[in-house]
């Protein structure tokens, strides 16, 4: 089910309130209401200068036709479909709600995200997909959040609903602590460190290496090495995997939960506390602190727009004294494995560019 089909299950077109639909150069699309637009625009998290200008100014200038034509926005009318609206109103204990939509990142796991709000308050989020594979990810997130709740882990959402609607599409609904005053931190700091330290303490367990989620991920790649893109160095990947994995085999390891997409766009700070969401790719038994290496690598690629040369130059500088080459290698093997299996050998665009960088970093770290 593509995004257009999902929209038809979520909203009724040409009815209801006024919205503006706009897209960026990466093919991502947002549908934002005119009413309480500043709150609705919290769903829009641009990293580029132009996008930040749109977020800051459009809520004040959207009434000027010239402005929305400049950003190629369309003026449309939508309302939530009755069954979905009734469910969301019941979950959030409200008689009326407002909403905005994000069409997701174009990829095999693309989904629609709905921000639910009322007046100046953000109530929560609802993720929607027609894919059985993504439905499994939603259930994984629900199970992981329940585990964290039992461990008294704060700074994470509460799952309110995970299931299917009558039409066959899947929903994941969660709470949020986000407000208009919430901030996004794009540089690593003490709040990130404290969060991951606490996540490790709350979820650490002793387990045989072969029973760990990390080992299972690497085994997924071992079973599908033919899915590695041609530009990846299969020989280095196999050799590094054996060098890293063999010493762990048969051993008891102390592994803990791994978010797997610990990036600025999946977190915010509210009242000096870090809140982290989007746990759908998370696992429970991984080497501790791999999330820091993901944060570093993904912000280097997508926010600083570094290539492998700039990242390697950083790794050779005094600022990289926190980097452990073995742990970074463990991280790179994981992300190469997950994306290779997820994309089933067909990679393009940002994913292809990222995989080239991961490949070159793995080669550099294991010379």
CSV table of C-alpha atoms in Angstrom, one decimal:
chain,number,residue,atom,x,y,z
A,1,UNK,CA,0.0,0.0,0.0
A,2,UNK,CA,1.6,3.3,-1.1
A,3,UNK,CA,1.3,6.6,0.7
A,4,UNK,CA,-1.5,7.9,-1.5
A,5,UNK,CA,-3.5,4.8,-0.7
A,6,UNK,CA,-2.8,5.3,3.0
A,7,UNK,CA,-4.0,8.9,2.9
A,8,UNK,CA,-7.3,7.7,1.5
A,9,UNK,CA,-7.7,5.5,4.6
A,10,UNK,CA,-6.7,8.4,6.9
A,11,UNK,CA,-8.5,11.5,5.6
A,12,UNK,CA,-11.5,12.5,3.5
A,13,UNK,CA,-10.4,15.0,0.8
A,14,UNK,CA,-12.3,18.1,-0.3
A,15,UNK,CA,-14.0,18.3,3.1
A,16,UNK,CA,-13.3,19.7,6.5
A,17,UNK,CA,-10.6,22.3,7.4
A,18,UNK,CA,-8.0,24.1,5.3
A,19,UNK,CA,-4.6,22.5,5.0
A,20,UNK,CA,-1.4,23.2,3.1
A,21,UNK,CA,0.6,20.4,1.5
A,22,UNK,CA,4.3,20.9,0.6
A,23,UNK,CA,7.3,18.7,-0.1
A,24,UNK,CA,11.1,19.0,0.1
A,25,UNK,CA,13.8,18.0,-2.4
A,26,UNK,CA,14.0,14.5,-0.9
A,27,UNK,CA,10.4,13.7,-1.7
A,28,UNK,CA,9.1,14.0,1.8
A,29,UNK,CA,5.6,15.6,2.1
A,30,UNK,CA,3.8,17.4,5.0
A,31,UNK,CA,0.1,18.3,5.3
A,32,UNK,CA,-0.3,21.1,7.8
A,33,UNK,CA,-3.5,22.8,8.9
A,34,UNK,CA,-4.0,26.5,8.8
A,35,UNK,CA,-5.6,26.4,12.3
A,36,UNK,CA,-3.0,26.4,15.1
A,37,UNK,CA,-0.2,26.1,12.5
A,38,UNK,CA,2.6,26.8,14.8
A,39,UNK,CA,1.7,23.7,16.9
A,40,UNK,CA,1.1,21.6,13.8
A,41,UNK,CA,4.6,22.6,12.4
A,42,UNK,CA,6.2,20.7,15.3
A,43,UNK,CA,5.8,17.7,13.0
A,44,UNK,CA,8.1,19.4,10.5
A,45,UNK,CA,11.8,19.0,11.6
A,46,UNK,CA,14.0,20.4,8.9
A,47,UNK,CA,17.8,20.4,9.1
A,48,UNK,CA,18.5,22.8,6.2
A,49,UNK,CA,18.5,26.6,6.4
A,50,UNK,CA,15.6,27.0,3.9
A,51,UNK,CA,13.5,24.5,5.7
A,52,UNK,CA,14.1,26.2,9.1
A,53,UNK,CA,12.9,29.5,7.5
A,54,UNK,CA,9.8,27.8,6.3
A,55,UNK,CA,9.0,26.4,9.7
A,56,UNK,CA,9.6,29.8,11.4
A,57,UNK,CA,7.8,32.1,8.9
A,58,UNK,CA,5.1,30.1,7.2
A,59,UNK,CA,2.7,30.1,10.2
A,60,UNK,CA,2.7,33.9,10.0
A,61,UNK,CA,2.7,34.3,6.2
A,62,UNK,CA,0.6,31.4,4.9
A,63,UNK,CA,-2.4,33.7,4.2
A,64,UNK,CA,-0.4,35.4,1.4
A,65,UNK,CA,-0.8,33.4,-1.8
A,66,UNK,CA,2.6,34.5,-3.1
A,67,UNK,CA,4.3,32.9,-0.1
A,68,UNK,CA,2.7,29.4,-0.4
A,69,UNK,CA,3.4,29.5,-4.1
A,70,UNK,CA,7.1,30.2,-3.5
A,71,UNK,CA,7.4,27.0,-1.4
A,72,UNK,CA,5.2,25.1,-3.9
A,73,UNK,CA,2.5,24.5,-1.3
A,74,UNK,CA,-1.0,23.5,-2.3
A,75,UNK,CA,-4.1,24.6,-0.4
A,76,UNK,CA,-6.5,21.7,0.3
A,77,UNK,CA,-9.3,20.6,2.6
A,78,UNK,CA,-9.2,17.5,4.7
A,79,UNK,CA,-10.9,15.8,7.7
A,80,UNK,CA,-10.1,12.6,9.5
A,81,UNK,CA,-12.1,9.5,8.6
A,82,UNK,CA,-14.7,8.8,11.3
A,83,UNK,CA,-13.5,5.5,12.5
A,84,UNK,CA,-9.9,6.8,13.0
A,85,UNK,CA,-11.1,10.0,14.6
A,86,UNK,CA,-13.3,8.1,17.1
A,87,UNK,CA,-10.4,5.8,18.0
A,88,UNK,CA,-7.9,8.7,18.6
A,89,UNK,CA,-10.5,10.8,20.5
A,90,UNK,CA,-11.1,7.8,22.8
A,91,UNK,CA,-7.4,7.1,23.3
A,92,UNK,CA,-6.6,10.7,24.2
A,93,UNK,CA,-9.9,11.3,26.1
A,94,UNK,CA,-10.9,14.3,23.9
A,95,UNK,CA,-14.2,15.1,22.1
A,96,UNK,CA,-12.4,16.9,19.3
A,97,UNK,CA,-8.8,16.8,18.0
A,98,UNK,CA,-6.6,18.5,15.4
A,99,UNK,CA,-4.0,16.8,13.2
A,100,UNK,CA,-1.2,17.2,10.8
A,101,UNK,CA,0.5,14.6,8.6
A,102,UNK,CA,4.0,13.6,7.5
A,103,UNK,CA,4.2,11.2,4.6
A,104,UNK,CA,7.4,9.6,5.8
A,105,UNK,CA,10.9,9.1,4.3
A,106,UNK,CA,10.7,7.4,0.9
A,107,UNK,CA,12.0,3.9,1.5
A,108,UNK,CA,10.8,0.3,1.8
A,109,UNK,CA,9.6,1.1,5.4
A,110,UNK,CA,7.8,4.3,4.5
A,111,UNK,CA,4.8,5.1,6.7
A,112,UNK,CA,2.6,8.1,7.5
A,113,UNK,CA,2.9,9.9,10.9
A,114,UNK,CA,-0.1,11.8,12.3
A,115,UNK,CA,0.5,14.5,15.0
A,116,UNK,CA,-2.5,14.8,17.2
A,117,UNK,CA,-3.1,18.0,19.0
A,118,UNK,CA,-5.8,20.2,20.6
A,119,UNK,CA,-5.3,24.0,20.7
A,120,UNK,CA,-1.8,24.7,21.8
A,121,UNK,CA,-1.2,21.2,23.2
A,122,UNK,CA,0.4,18.2,21.4
A,123,UNK,CA,-1.3,15.1,22.6
A,124,UNK,CA,0.6,12.4,20.8
A,125,UNK,CA,1.4,10.6,17.6
A,126,UNK,CA,0.0,7.9,15.4
A,127,UNK,CA,2.0,5.9,12.8
A,128,UNK,CA,0.1,4.3,9.9
A,129,UNK,CA,1.1,1.6,7.5
A,130,UNK,CA,-0.4,-0.9,5.1
A,131,UNK,CA,2.6,-3.2,5.3
A,132,UNK,CA,2.7,-6.4,7.3
A,133,UNK,CA,6.5,-6.0,7.7
A,134,UNK,CA,6.0,-2.5,9.3
A,135,UNK,CA,3.1,-3.8,11.4
A,136,UNK,CA,5.7,-6.2,12.9
A,137,UNK,CA,8.0,-3.2,13.6
A,138,UNK,CA,5.0,-1.4,15.3
A,139,UNK,CA,4.5,-4.5,17.6
A,140,UNK,CA,8.3,-4.6,18.3
A,141,UNK,CA,8.1,-1.0,19.4
A,142,UNK,CA,5.0,-1.7,21.6
A,143,UNK,CA,6.8,-4.6,23.3
A,144,UNK,CA,10.0,-2.7,23.8
A,145,UNK,CA,8.2,0.3,25.3
A,146,UNK,CA,6.3,-2.1,27.7
A,147,UNK,CA,9.7,-3.6,28.7
A,148,UNK,CA,11.1,-0.1,29.4
A,149,UNK,CA,8.0,0.8,31.4
A,150,UNK,CA,8.4,-2.2,33.6
A,151,UNK,CA,12.1,-1.2,34.1
A,152,UNK,CA,10.9,2.4,35.2
A,153,UNK,CA,12.8,3.9,32.2
A,154,UNK,CA,11.7,7.5,31.8
A,155,UNK,CA,12.0,9.8,28.8
A,156,UNK,CA,10.2,7.4,26.5
A,157,UNK,CA,6.6,7.4,25.1
A,158,UNK,CA,3.8,5.2,26.3
A,159,UNK,CA,2.1,3.0,23.7
A,160,UNK,CA,-1.7,3.6,23.7
A,161,UNK,CA,-2.6,1.3,20.8
A,162,UNK,CA,-1.0,-1.1,18.5
A,163,UNK,CA,-3.3,-3.0,16.0
A,164,UNK,CA,-5.2,-3.0,12.8
A,165,UNK,CA,-8.2,-1.1,11.6
A,166,UNK,CA,-11.1,-2.7,9.8
A,167,UNK,CA,-9.7,-1.7,6.4
A,168,UNK,CA,-6.5,-3.7,7.2
A,169,UNK,CA,-4.0,-1.0,7.8
A,170,UNK,CA,-1.9,-0.9,11.0
A,171,UNK,CA,-1.7,1.8,13.6
A,172,UNK,CA,0.7,2.6,16.4
A,173,UNK,CA,-0.4,5.3,18.8
A,174,UNK,CA,1.8,6.9,21.5
A,175,UNK,CA,1.9,9.7,24.0
A,176,UNK,CA,4.4,12.5,24.0
A,177,UNK,CA,5.8,15.1,26.3
A,178,UNK,CA,6.5,17.5,23.5
A,179,UNK,CA,5.5,21.2,23.7
A,180,UNK,CA,6.0,24.3,21.8
A,181,UNK,CA,9.0,25.0,24.0
A,182,UNK,CA,10.7,21.6,23.3
A,183,UNK,CA,14.2,21.9,21.8
A,184,UNK,CA,16.1,19.6,19.5
A,185,UNK,CA,19.8,19.1,20.3
A,186,UNK,CA,22.0,18.5,17.2
A,187,UNK,CA,25.3,18.1,19.1
A,188,UNK,CA,26.2,15.3,21.5
A,189,UNK,CA,25.9,16.3,25.2
A,190,UNK,CA,25.5,15.2,28.8
A,191,UNK,CA,21.8,14.6,28.4
A,192,UNK,CA,22.5,12.0,25.7
A,193,UNK,CA,25.2,10.4,27.8
A,194,UNK,CA,22.9,10.2,30.8
A,195,UNK,CA,20.1,8.7,28.8
A,196,UNK,CA,22.2,5.9,27.3
A,197,UNK,CA,23.9,5.2,30.7
A,198,UNK,CA,20.4,4.8,32.3
A,199,UNK,CA,19.2,2.6,29.4
A,200,UNK,CA,22.2,0.3,29.8
A,201,UNK,CA,21.7,0.1,33.6
A,202,UNK,CA,17.9,-0.6,33.3
A,203,UNK,CA,18.2,-3.3,30.6
A,204,UNK,CA,21.6,-5.0,30.9
A,205,UNK,CA,21.5,-8.8,31.0
A,206,UNK,CA,23.9,-11.7,30.8
A,207,UNK,CA,23.3,-13.8,27.8
A,208,UNK,CA,25.1,-16.3,25.6
A,209,UNK,CA,26.4,-14.4,22.6
A,210,UNK,CA,24.7,-16.7,20.0
A,211,UNK,CA,21.3,-16.0,21.7
A,212,UNK,CA,21.7,-12.2,21.4
A,213,UNK,CA,19.8,-9.9,19.0
A,214,UNK,CA,23.2,-8.6,17.8
A,215,UNK,CA,24.4,-12.0,16.7
A,216,UNK,CA,21.0,-12.7,14.9
A,217,UNK,CA,21.4,-9.5,13.0
A,218,UNK,CA,24.9,-10.5,11.7
A,219,UNK,CA,23.6,-13.9,10.9
A,220,UNK,CA,21.0,-12.3,8.7
A,221,UNK,CA,23.7,-10.7,6.6
A,222,UNK,CA,25.7,-14.0,6.6
A,223,UNK,CA,22.7,-15.7,5.0
A,224,UNK,CA,22.2,-12.9,2.4
A,225,UNK,CA,25.7,-11.8,1.4
A,226,UNK,CA,24.5,-11.8,-2.2
A,227,UNK,CA,22.3,-8.8,-1.3
A,228,UNK,CA,25.4,-6.7,-0.6
A,229,UNK,CA,25.6,-3.9,-3.2
A,230,UNK,CA,28.4,-4.3,-5.7
A,231,UNK,CA,30.2,-1.2,-4.3
A,232,UNK,CA,30.5,-2.8,-0.9
A,233,UNK,CA,33.7,-4.7,-0.1
A,234,UNK,CA,32.4,-8.2,0.6
A,235,UNK,CA,35.8,-9.6,1.4
A,236,UNK,CA,36.5,-6.9,4.1
A,237,UNK,CA,33.0,-7.2,5.6
A,238,UNK,CA,33.3,-11.0,5.9
A,239,UNK,CA,36.8,-10.9,7.2
A,240,UNK,CA,35.9,-8.2,9.8
A,241,UNK,CA,32.8,-10.0,10.9
A,242,UNK,CA,34.8,-13.2,11.5
A,243,UNK,CA,37.5,-11.3,13.4
A,244,UNK,CA,35.0,-9.6,15.6
A,245,UNK,CA,32.5,-12.4,16.1
A,246,UNK,CA,34.7,-15.4,16.6
A,247,UNK,CA,36.2,-14.3,20.0
A,248,UNK,CA,32.6,-13.8,21.3
A,249,UNK,CA,31.3,-17.3,20.3
A,250,UNK,CA,30.3,-19.5,23.2
A,251,UNK,CA,30.9,-16.6,25.7
A,252,UNK,CA,28.5,-15.0,28.1
A,253,UNK,CA,28.1,-11.3,27.3
A,254,UNK,CA,26.5,-8.4,29.1
A,255,UNK,CA,24.3,-6.8,26.5
A,256,UNK,CA,21.5,-4.2,26.8
A,257,UNK,CA,18.8,-2.4,24.8
A,258,UNK,CA,19.7,-0.6,21.6
A,259,UNK,CA,17.5,2.1,20.1
A,260,UNK,CA,19.0,1.7,16.6
A,261,UNK,CA,18.0,5.2,15.4
A,262,UNK,CA,19.3,7.4,18.1
A,263,UNK,CA,19.4,10.7,16.2
A,264,UNK,CA,18.3,14.3,16.8
A,265,UNK,CA,15.2,13.8,14.7
A,266,UNK,CA,14.0,11.1,17.0
A,267,UNK,CA,14.4,13.0,20.3
A,268,UNK,CA,13.7,16.3,21.9
A,269,UNK,CA,14.5,18.1,25.2
A,270,UNK,CA,11.7,19.3,27.5
A,271,UNK,CA,12.4,20.9,30.8
A,272,UNK,CA,16.1,19.8,30.6
A,273,UNK,CA,15.1,16.1,30.1
A,274,UNK,CA,15.8,14.1,27.0
A,275,UNK,CA,12.8,12.3,25.5
A,276,UNK,CA,13.5,9.6,22.8
A,277,UNK,CA,10.8,8.2,20.5
A,278,UNK,CA,10.6,5.9,17.4
A,279,UNK,CA,11.8,2.6,19.0
A,280,UNK,CA,10.5,0.4,16.2
A,281,UNK,CA,13.9,-0.8,15.2
A,282,UNK,CA,15.1,-1.3,18.8
A,283,UNK,CA,16.5,-4.5,20.2
A,284,UNK,CA,17.0,-5.8,23.7
A,285,UNK,CA,20.4,-7.5,23.6
A,286,UNK,CA,23.1,-5.5,21.9
A,287,UNK,CA,26.6,-4.3,22.9
A,288,UNK,CA,26.2,-1.2,25.1
A,289,UNK,CA,26.6,2.3,23.7
A,290,UNK,CA,26.3,1.6,20.0
A,291,UNK,CA,23.7,4.3,19.9
A,292,UNK,CA,26.4,7.0,20.4
A,293,UNK,CA,28.2,5.8,17.3
A,294,UNK,CA,24.9,5.9,15.3
A,295,UNK,CA,24.3,9.5,16.5
A,296,UNK,CA,27.8,10.6,15.5
A,297,UNK,CA,27.7,8.9,12.1
A,298,UNK,CA,24.2,9.9,11.0
A,299,UNK,CA,24.6,13.5,12.1
A,300,UNK,CA,27.9,13.6,10.3
A,301,UNK,CA,26.3,12.4,7.1
A,302,UNK,CA,22.9,14.1,7.1
A,303,UNK,CA,23.5,17.3,9.1
A,304,UNK,CA,27.2,18.2,8.5
A,305,UNK,CA,27.1,16.6,5.0
A,306,UNK,CA,30.4,14.9,5.6
A,307,UNK,CA,31.8,12.3,3.3
A,308,UNK,CA,34.1,9.5,4.5
A,309,UNK,CA,37.2,11.7,4.1
A,310,UNK,CA,35.8,14.3,6.6
A,311,UNK,CA,34.7,11.6,9.1
A,312,UNK,CA,38.1,9.8,8.9
A,313,UNK,CA,39.8,13.2,9.4
A,314,UNK,CA,37.7,13.7,12.6
A,315,UNK,CA,38.5,10.1,13.8
A,316,UNK,CA,42.2,11.1,13.5
A,317,UNK,CA,41.8,14.3,15.5
A,318,UNK,CA,42.0,14.8,19.3
A,319,UNK,CA,38.2,15.4,19.4
A,320,UNK,CA,37.7,11.7,18.7
A,321,UNK,CA,39.4,10.5,21.9
A,322,UNK,CA,36.0,8.9,22.9
A,323,UNK,CA,35.9,6.6,19.9
A,324,UNK,CA,36.7,2.9,20.5
A,325,UNK,CA,37.6,1.3,17.2
A,326,UNK,CA,36.2,-2.1,18.1
A,327,UNK,CA,32.9,-0.7,19.3
A,328,UNK,CA,32.6,1.5,16.2
A,329,UNK,CA,33.3,-1.6,14.1
A,330,UNK,CA,30.5,-3.5,15.9
A,331,UNK,CA,28.2,-0.6,15.1
A,332,UNK,CA,29.2,-0.5,11.4
A,333,UNK,CA,28.7,-4.3,11.0
A,334,UNK,CA,25.3,-4.0,12.5
A,335,UNK,CA,24.0,-1.1,10.4
A,336,UNK,CA,25.5,-2.6,7.2
A,337,UNK,CA,23.7,-5.9,8.1
A,338,UNK,CA,20.4,-4.3,8.9
A,339,UNK,CA,20.2,-2.2,5.8
A,340,UNK,CA,21.4,-4.9,3.4
A,341,UNK,CA,18.7,-7.3,4.6
A,342,UNK,CA,16.0,-4.6,4.8
A,343,UNK,CA,16.6,-3.3,1.2
A,344,UNK,CA,17.1,-6.9,-0.2
A,345,UNK,CA,20.0,-5.8,-2.4
A,346,UNK,CA,18.3,-2.8,-4.0
A,347,UNK,CA,19.8,0.5,-2.7
A,348,UNK,CA,19.7,4.0,-4.1
A,349,UNK,CA,19.7,7.6,-3.1
A,350,UNK,CA,20.6,8.5,0.5
A,351,UNK,CA,20.8,4.8,1.5
A,352,UNK,CA,23.3,4.0,-1.2
A,353,UNK,CA,25.4,7.0,-0.3
A,354,UNK,CA,25.3,6.1,3.4
A,355,UNK,CA,26.3,2.5,2.7
A,356,UNK,CA,29.3,3.6,0.7
A,357,UNK,CA,30.4,5.7,3.7
A,358,UNK,CA,29.9,2.9,6.2
A,359,UNK,CA,31.9,0.6,3.9
A,360,UNK,CA,34.8,3.0,3.7
A,361,UNK,CA,34.8,3.6,7.4
A,362,UNK,CA,34.8,-0.2,8.1
A,363,UNK,CA,37.8,-0.5,5.8
A,364,UNK,CA,39.6,2.4,7.5
A,365,UNK,CA,39.0,1.0,11.1
A,366,UNK,CA,40.2,-2.4,10.2
A,367,UNK,CA,43.4,-1.7,8.2
